Backbone as numpy.savetxt, mean C-alpha at the origin, in Angstrom:
# Nx Ny Nz CAx CAy CAz Cx Cy Cz
-0.99 2.25 18.68 -1.83 3.44 18.68 -0.96 4.68 18.68
0.21 4.60 19.31 1.11 5.75 19.34 1.55 6.12 17.93
1.83 5.11 17.09 2.22 5.35 15.71 1.11 6.08 14.96
-0.15 5.67 15.17 -1.26 6.32 14.50 -1.39 7.78 14.93
-1.09 8.08 16.19 -1.16 9.47 16.65 -0.05 10.31 16.01
1.12 9.70 15.81 2.22 10.41 15.13 1.83 10.71 13.69
1.21 9.73 13.02 0.75 9.95 11.64 -0.29 11.06 11.61
-1.24 11.01 12.54 -2.29 12.03 12.59 -1.70 13.41 12.79
-0.73 13.53 13.67 -0.08 14.81 13.92 0.62 15.30 12.66
1.32 14.40 11.96 2.00 14.76 10.72 1.02 15.27 9.68
-0.10 14.55 9.52 -1.09 14.97 8.53 -1.79 16.26 8.95
-1.96 16.47 10.24 -2.62 17.70 10.68 -1.77 18.92 10.34
-0.45 18.79 10.43 0.43 19.90 10.03 0.31 20.15 8.54
0.21 19.08 7.76 0.10 19.22 6.31 -1.21 19.89 5.91
-2.26 19.69 6.71 -3.58 20.22 6.39 -3.96 21.42 7.25
-3.01 22.01 7.93 -3.29 23.09 8.88 -4.00 24.28 8.27
-3.71 24.57 7.00 -4.31 25.75 6.38 -5.70 25.48 5.82
-6.16 24.26 5.89 -7.47 23.89 5.36 -8.48 23.89 6.50
-9.63 24.54 6.29 -10.60 24.62 7.37 -11.36 23.31 7.56
-11.71 22.60 6.50 -12.37 21.30 6.60 -11.80 20.41 5.51
-11.54 19.18 5.85 -10.90 18.29 4.90 -11.52 16.89 5.01
-11.93 16.35 3.87 -12.33 14.96 3.78 -11.20 14.23 3.10
-10.77 13.11 3.67 -9.65 12.38 3.10 -9.97 10.89 3.12
-9.57 10.22 2.05 -9.73 8.76 1.97 -8.37 8.12 2.17
-8.35 7.04 2.91 -7.12 6.29 3.14 -7.23 4.99 2.36
-6.43 4.89 1.29 -6.44 3.71 0.44 -5.66 2.61 1.14
-6.30 1.48 1.37 -5.70 0.44 2.19 -5.37 -0.81 1.36
-6.18 -1.80 1.41 -6.00 -3.07 0.73 -7.24 -3.89 1.00
-7.14 -5.19 0.82 -8.26 -6.08 1.09 -8.54 -6.17 2.59
-9.75 -6.56 2.93 -10.15 -6.62 4.34 -9.39 -7.68 5.12
-8.78 -8.63 4.45 -8.05 -9.69 5.13 -6.58 -9.38 5.36
-6.10 -8.25 4.84 -4.69 -7.90 4.98 -4.43 -6.92 6.11
-3.18 -6.54 6.25 -2.77 -5.67 7.35 -3.10 -4.19 7.07
-3.11 -3.78 5.80 -3.35 -2.37 5.48 -4.74 -1.90 5.90
-5.75 -2.76 5.77 -7.11 -2.33 6.05 -7.32 -1.95 7.52
-6.96 -2.81 8.48 -7.14 -2.39 9.88 -6.26 -1.19 10.25
-5.07 -1.11 9.67 -4.21 0.05 9.96 -4.86 1.32 9.41
-5.42 1.23 8.22 -6.09 2.39 7.63 -7.32 2.80 8.41
-8.06 1.80 8.91 -9.23 2.09 9.73 -8.84 2.79 11.02
-7.74 2.34 11.64 -7.26 2.98 12.85 -6.80 4.40 12.59
-6.08 4.59 11.48 -5.61 5.93 11.11 -6.80 6.85 10.84
-7.79 6.35 10.12 -8.99 7.17 9.84 -9.68 7.58 11.13
-9.77 6.66 12.07 -10.41 6.96 13.35 -9.65 8.04 14.12
-8.33 7.91 14.16 -7.52 8.90 14.87 -7.60 10.27 14.19
-7.48 10.29 12.87 -7.54 11.57 12.14 -8.89 12.25 12.35
-9.96 11.48 12.25 -11.30 12.05 12.38 -11.56 12.57 13.78
-11.01 11.91 14.78 -11.29 12.32 16.16 -10.29 13.34 16.72
-9.10 13.40 16.18 -8.06 14.26 16.75 -7.70 15.48 15.91
-8.05 15.49 14.63 -7.71 16.63 13.77 -8.99 17.42 13.51
-9.07 18.63 14.05 -10.29 19.44 13.88 -10.65 19.63 12.40
-11.91 19.39 12.08 -12.41 19.61 10.73 -12.07 18.50 9.74
-11.42 17.44 10.18 -11.06 16.38 9.25 -12.00 15.19 9.40
-12.41 14.66 8.26 -13.20 13.45 8.21 -12.44 12.46 7.33
-11.99 11.38 7.91 -11.19 10.39 7.19 -11.91 9.05 7.17
-11.81 8.36 6.04 -12.39 7.03 5.91 -11.37 6.10 5.27
-11.39 4.84 5.70 -10.54 3.81 5.10 -11.29 3.22 3.91
-10.58 3.03 2.82 -11.19 2.51 1.60 -10.55 1.18 1.23
-11.36 0.17 0.98 -10.86 -1.13 0.55 -10.39 -1.02 -0.90
-9.17 -1.50 -1.16 -8.60 -1.47 -2.51 -7.90 -2.80 -2.79
-7.31 -2.90 -3.96 -6.54 -4.09 -4.33 -5.15 -4.10 -3.73
-4.70 -2.99 -3.16 -3.37 -2.94 -2.55 -2.52 -1.81 -3.09
-1.23 -1.96 -2.96 -0.27 -0.89 -3.24 -0.42 -0.23 -4.60
-0.48 -1.02 -5.66 -0.55 -0.45 -7.01 -1.82 0.37 -7.16
-2.93 -0.20 -6.75 -4.20 0.54 -6.81 -4.13 1.81 -5.97
-3.54 1.72 -4.79 -3.44 2.87 -3.89 -2.64 4.00 -4.53
-1.54 3.64 -5.15 -0.71 4.66 -5.80 -1.44 5.31 -6.97
-2.19 4.52 -7.71 -2.97 5.08 -8.82 -4.05 6.03 -8.29
-4.64 5.70 -7.16 -5.62 6.61 -6.55 -4.96 7.92 -6.12
-3.78 7.82 -5.54 -3.04 9.03 -5.16 -2.78 9.89 -6.40
-2.49 9.22 -7.52 -2.22 9.92 -8.78 -3.41 10.65 -9.37
-4.62 10.41 -8.86 -5.79 11.11 -9.38 -5.84 12.57 -8.92
-5.04 12.89 -7.88 -5.05 14.26 -7.37 -6.14 14.50 -6.34
-6.97 13.50 -6.09 -8.00 13.64 -5.06 -7.35 13.42 -3.69
-8.03 13.81 -2.62 -7.40 13.71 -1.29 -7.29 12.27 -0.80
-6.18 11.65 -1.14 -5.91 10.27 -0.74 -4.59 10.20 0.01
-4.55 9.32 0.99 -3.33 8.84 1.60 -3.40 7.35 1.34
-2.30 6.74 0.95 -2.36 5.32 0.65 -1.18 4.56 1.22
-1.43 3.31 1.56 -0.36 2.42 2.00 0.25 1.78 0.77
1.57 1.62 0.79 2.25 1.00 -0.34 3.56 0.37 0.10
3.91 -0.70 -0.57 5.24 -1.28 -0.38 6.22 -0.46 -1.21
7.47 -0.48 -0.81 8.49 0.36 -1.43 8.68 0.06 -2.91
8.64 -1.19 -3.31 8.84 -1.54 -4.73 7.82 -0.84 -5.62
6.56 -0.89 -5.22 5.51 -0.27 -6.02 5.65 1.25 -6.03
6.01 1.85 -4.90 6.19 3.30 -4.85 7.34 3.75 -5.76
8.41 2.97 -5.79 9.55 3.29 -6.67 9.12 3.19 -8.13
8.38 2.15 -8.47 7.87 2.01 -9.84 6.99 3.20 -10.21
6.15 3.63 -9.28 5.23 4.75 -9.56 6.00 6.03 -9.85
7.00 6.33 -9.04 7.75 7.58 -9.25 8.64 7.50 -10.49
9.08 6.29 -10.83 9.95 6.10 -12.00 9.15 5.93 -13.29
7.85 5.67 -13.18 7.02 5.49 -14.36 7.33 4.19 -15.10
7.54 3.12 -14.36 7.84 1.82 -14.99 6.78 0.80 -14.60
6.83 -0.35 -15.29 5.95 -1.48 -15.06 4.49 -1.04 -15.10
3.75 -1.16 -14.02 2.32 -0.85 -14.03 2.04 0.65 -14.10
3.09 1.47 -14.08 2.94 2.92 -14.12 3.60 3.52 -15.36
3.87 2.68 -16.37 4.61 3.17 -17.54 3.85 4.23 -18.33
2.53 4.21 -18.24 1.73 5.22 -18.95 1.63 6.53 -18.19
1.82 6.48 -16.88 1.67 7.70 -16.08 2.46 7.61 -14.78
3.65 8.21 -14.74 4.38 8.25 -13.45 3.57 9.05 -12.43
3.76 8.73 -11.17 3.00 9.38 -10.11 3.96 10.01 -9.12
3.70 11.26 -8.82 4.50 11.96 -7.82 4.03 11.52 -6.43
4.92 10.86 -5.72 4.59 10.29 -4.42 5.50 10.88 -3.35
4.96 11.09 -2.17 5.74 11.54 -1.02 5.60 10.51 0.08
6.70 10.13 0.67 6.67 9.18 1.77 6.43 9.92 3.07
5.43 9.49 3.81 5.16 10.08 5.12 5.94 9.35 6.20
5.97 8.03 6.14 6.70 7.25 7.12 6.77 5.79 6.69
7.67 5.06 7.31 7.79 3.62 7.10 7.11 2.95 8.28
6.14 2.09 8.01 5.36 1.47 9.07 6.06 0.27 9.69
6.64 -0.57 8.85 7.29 -1.80 9.33 8.12 -2.37 8.19
9.15 -3.17 8.52 9.91 -3.83 7.45 9.02 -4.89 6.81
9.08 -5.00 5.50 8.21 -5.92 4.79 9.06 -6.95 4.06
8.92 -8.18 4.44 9.67 -9.27 3.84 8.74 -10.12 2.98
9.32 -10.76 1.98 8.52 -11.65 1.14 8.93 -13.08 1.45
7.94 -13.93 1.63 8.18 -15.33 1.91 7.67 -16.16 0.74
8.41 -17.18 0.39 7.97 -18.14 -0.61 7.82 -19.46 0.13
6.63 -20.04 0.08 6.36 -21.24 0.85 5.65 -22.28 0.00
5.88 -23.52 0.34 5.18 -24.64 -0.28 5.11 -25.76 0.75
4.45 -26.83 0.41 4.41 -27.98 1.30 5.39 -29.03 0.81
5.88 -29.84 1.71 6.94 -30.80 1.41 6.54 -31.78 0.30
5.28 -32.15 0.24 4.83 -33.16 -0.73 4.97 -32.74 -2.19
5.16 -31.44 -2.45 5.31 -30.98 -3.85 6.68 -31.32 -4.42
7.66 -31.53 -3.56 9.02 -31.79 -4.04 9.76 -30.52 -4.46
9.13 -29.37 -4.31 9.75 -28.09 -4.68 10.75 -27.72 -3.60
12.00 -27.52 -4.01 13.05 -27.16 -3.06 13.76 -25.87 -3.45
13.63 -25.43 -4.70 14.29 -24.21 -5.16 13.29 -23.39 -5.97
13.65 -22.15 -6.23 12.81 -21.31 -7.08 12.69 -21.89 -8.48
13.75 -22.49 -8.98 13.72 -23.09 -10.32 12.69 -24.21 -10.40
12.43 -24.89 -9.30 11.44 -25.98 -9.28 10.02 -25.47 -9.49
9.81 -24.17 -9.42 8.47 -23.60 -9.62 8.08 -23.53 -11.10
9.06 -23.65 -11.98 8.79 -23.56 -13.42 7.74 -24.59 -13.83
6.70 -24.11 -14.50 5.63 -24.98 -14.96 4.56 -25.27 -13.92
4.74 -24.77 -12.72 3.77 -24.99 -11.64 2.82 -23.81 -11.53
1.67 -24.06 -10.93 0.73 -22.98 -10.64 1.18 -22.31 -9.35
1.33 -20.98 -9.39 1.87 -20.23 -8.26 0.96 -19.06 -7.94
0.66 -18.86 -6.67 -0.10 -17.69 -6.25 0.86 -16.51 -6.15
0.55 -15.42 -6.82 1.42 -14.24 -6.81 0.83 -13.09 -6.00
-0.26 -13.32 -5.31 -0.88 -12.25 -4.53 -2.02 -11.61 -5.29
-2.69 -10.70 -4.64 -3.84 -10.03 -5.24 -3.43 -9.17 -6.42
-4.20 -9.22 -7.51 -3.92 -8.30 -8.62 -4.00 -6.86 -8.12
-3.05 -6.04 -8.52 -3.02 -4.65 -8.07 -2.26 -4.46 -6.77
-1.63 -5.53 -6.28 -0.88 -5.42 -5.04 0.61 -5.41 -5.32
1.38 -4.90 -4.38 2.83 -4.93 -4.53 3.36 -6.34 -4.31
2.61 -7.17 -3.60 3.00 -8.57 -3.45 3.07 -9.22 -4.83
2.10 -8.91 -5.68 2.11 -9.43 -7.05 3.33 -8.92 -7.81
3.63 -7.63 -7.67 4.79 -7.04 -8.34 6.07 -7.76 -7.90
6.23 -7.92 -6.60 7.44 -8.57 -6.08 7.51 -10.04 -6.50
6.38 -10.73 -6.49 6.35 -12.14 -6.89 6.78 -12.29 -8.34
6.27 -11.46 -9.24 6.67 -11.54 -10.64 8.17 -11.27 -10.81
8.69 -10.30 -10.08 10.12 -10.01 -10.17 10.95 -11.19 -9.69
10.52 -11.79 -8.60 11.24 -12.93 -8.05 11.19 -14.12 -9.02
10.03 -14.37 -9.60 9.90 -15.47 -10.55 10.72 -15.22 -11.84
10.73 -14.00 -12.30 11.53 -13.66 -13.48 13.02 -13.85 -13.22
13.47 -13.49 -12.03 14.89 -13.61 -11.69 15.27 -15.09 -11.63
């Protein structure tokens, strides 16, 4: 909760000159970590920043969130670093339109895990060739990272 208060304070300084502000927080799917964090942030912003009304919005994840930020509407979005770098560089899913992004803070270190069950016989990344693999939700940075890892 302390982290959410720090975020709220940071955003309140950014919006200090605005008398009333409605803001959407682009999160991810309801089963992931971004959604409850966005809901908590929306609650803190709405209750602690005078004149602000914030709501958490369910999205496909990082890529979708960055594209929403790129619309110019009042959005704050959660994103993994890989997707944010792609957005600012105008590559991969952002090749048609680079997005100017500002980092407010880093929430937690994000690691990618590749897992399978022993019965598959898969022991290396090369063993995945020709297999069906879950790459994460479309529009998520997990998908972006999974494709990069598989390509490598």
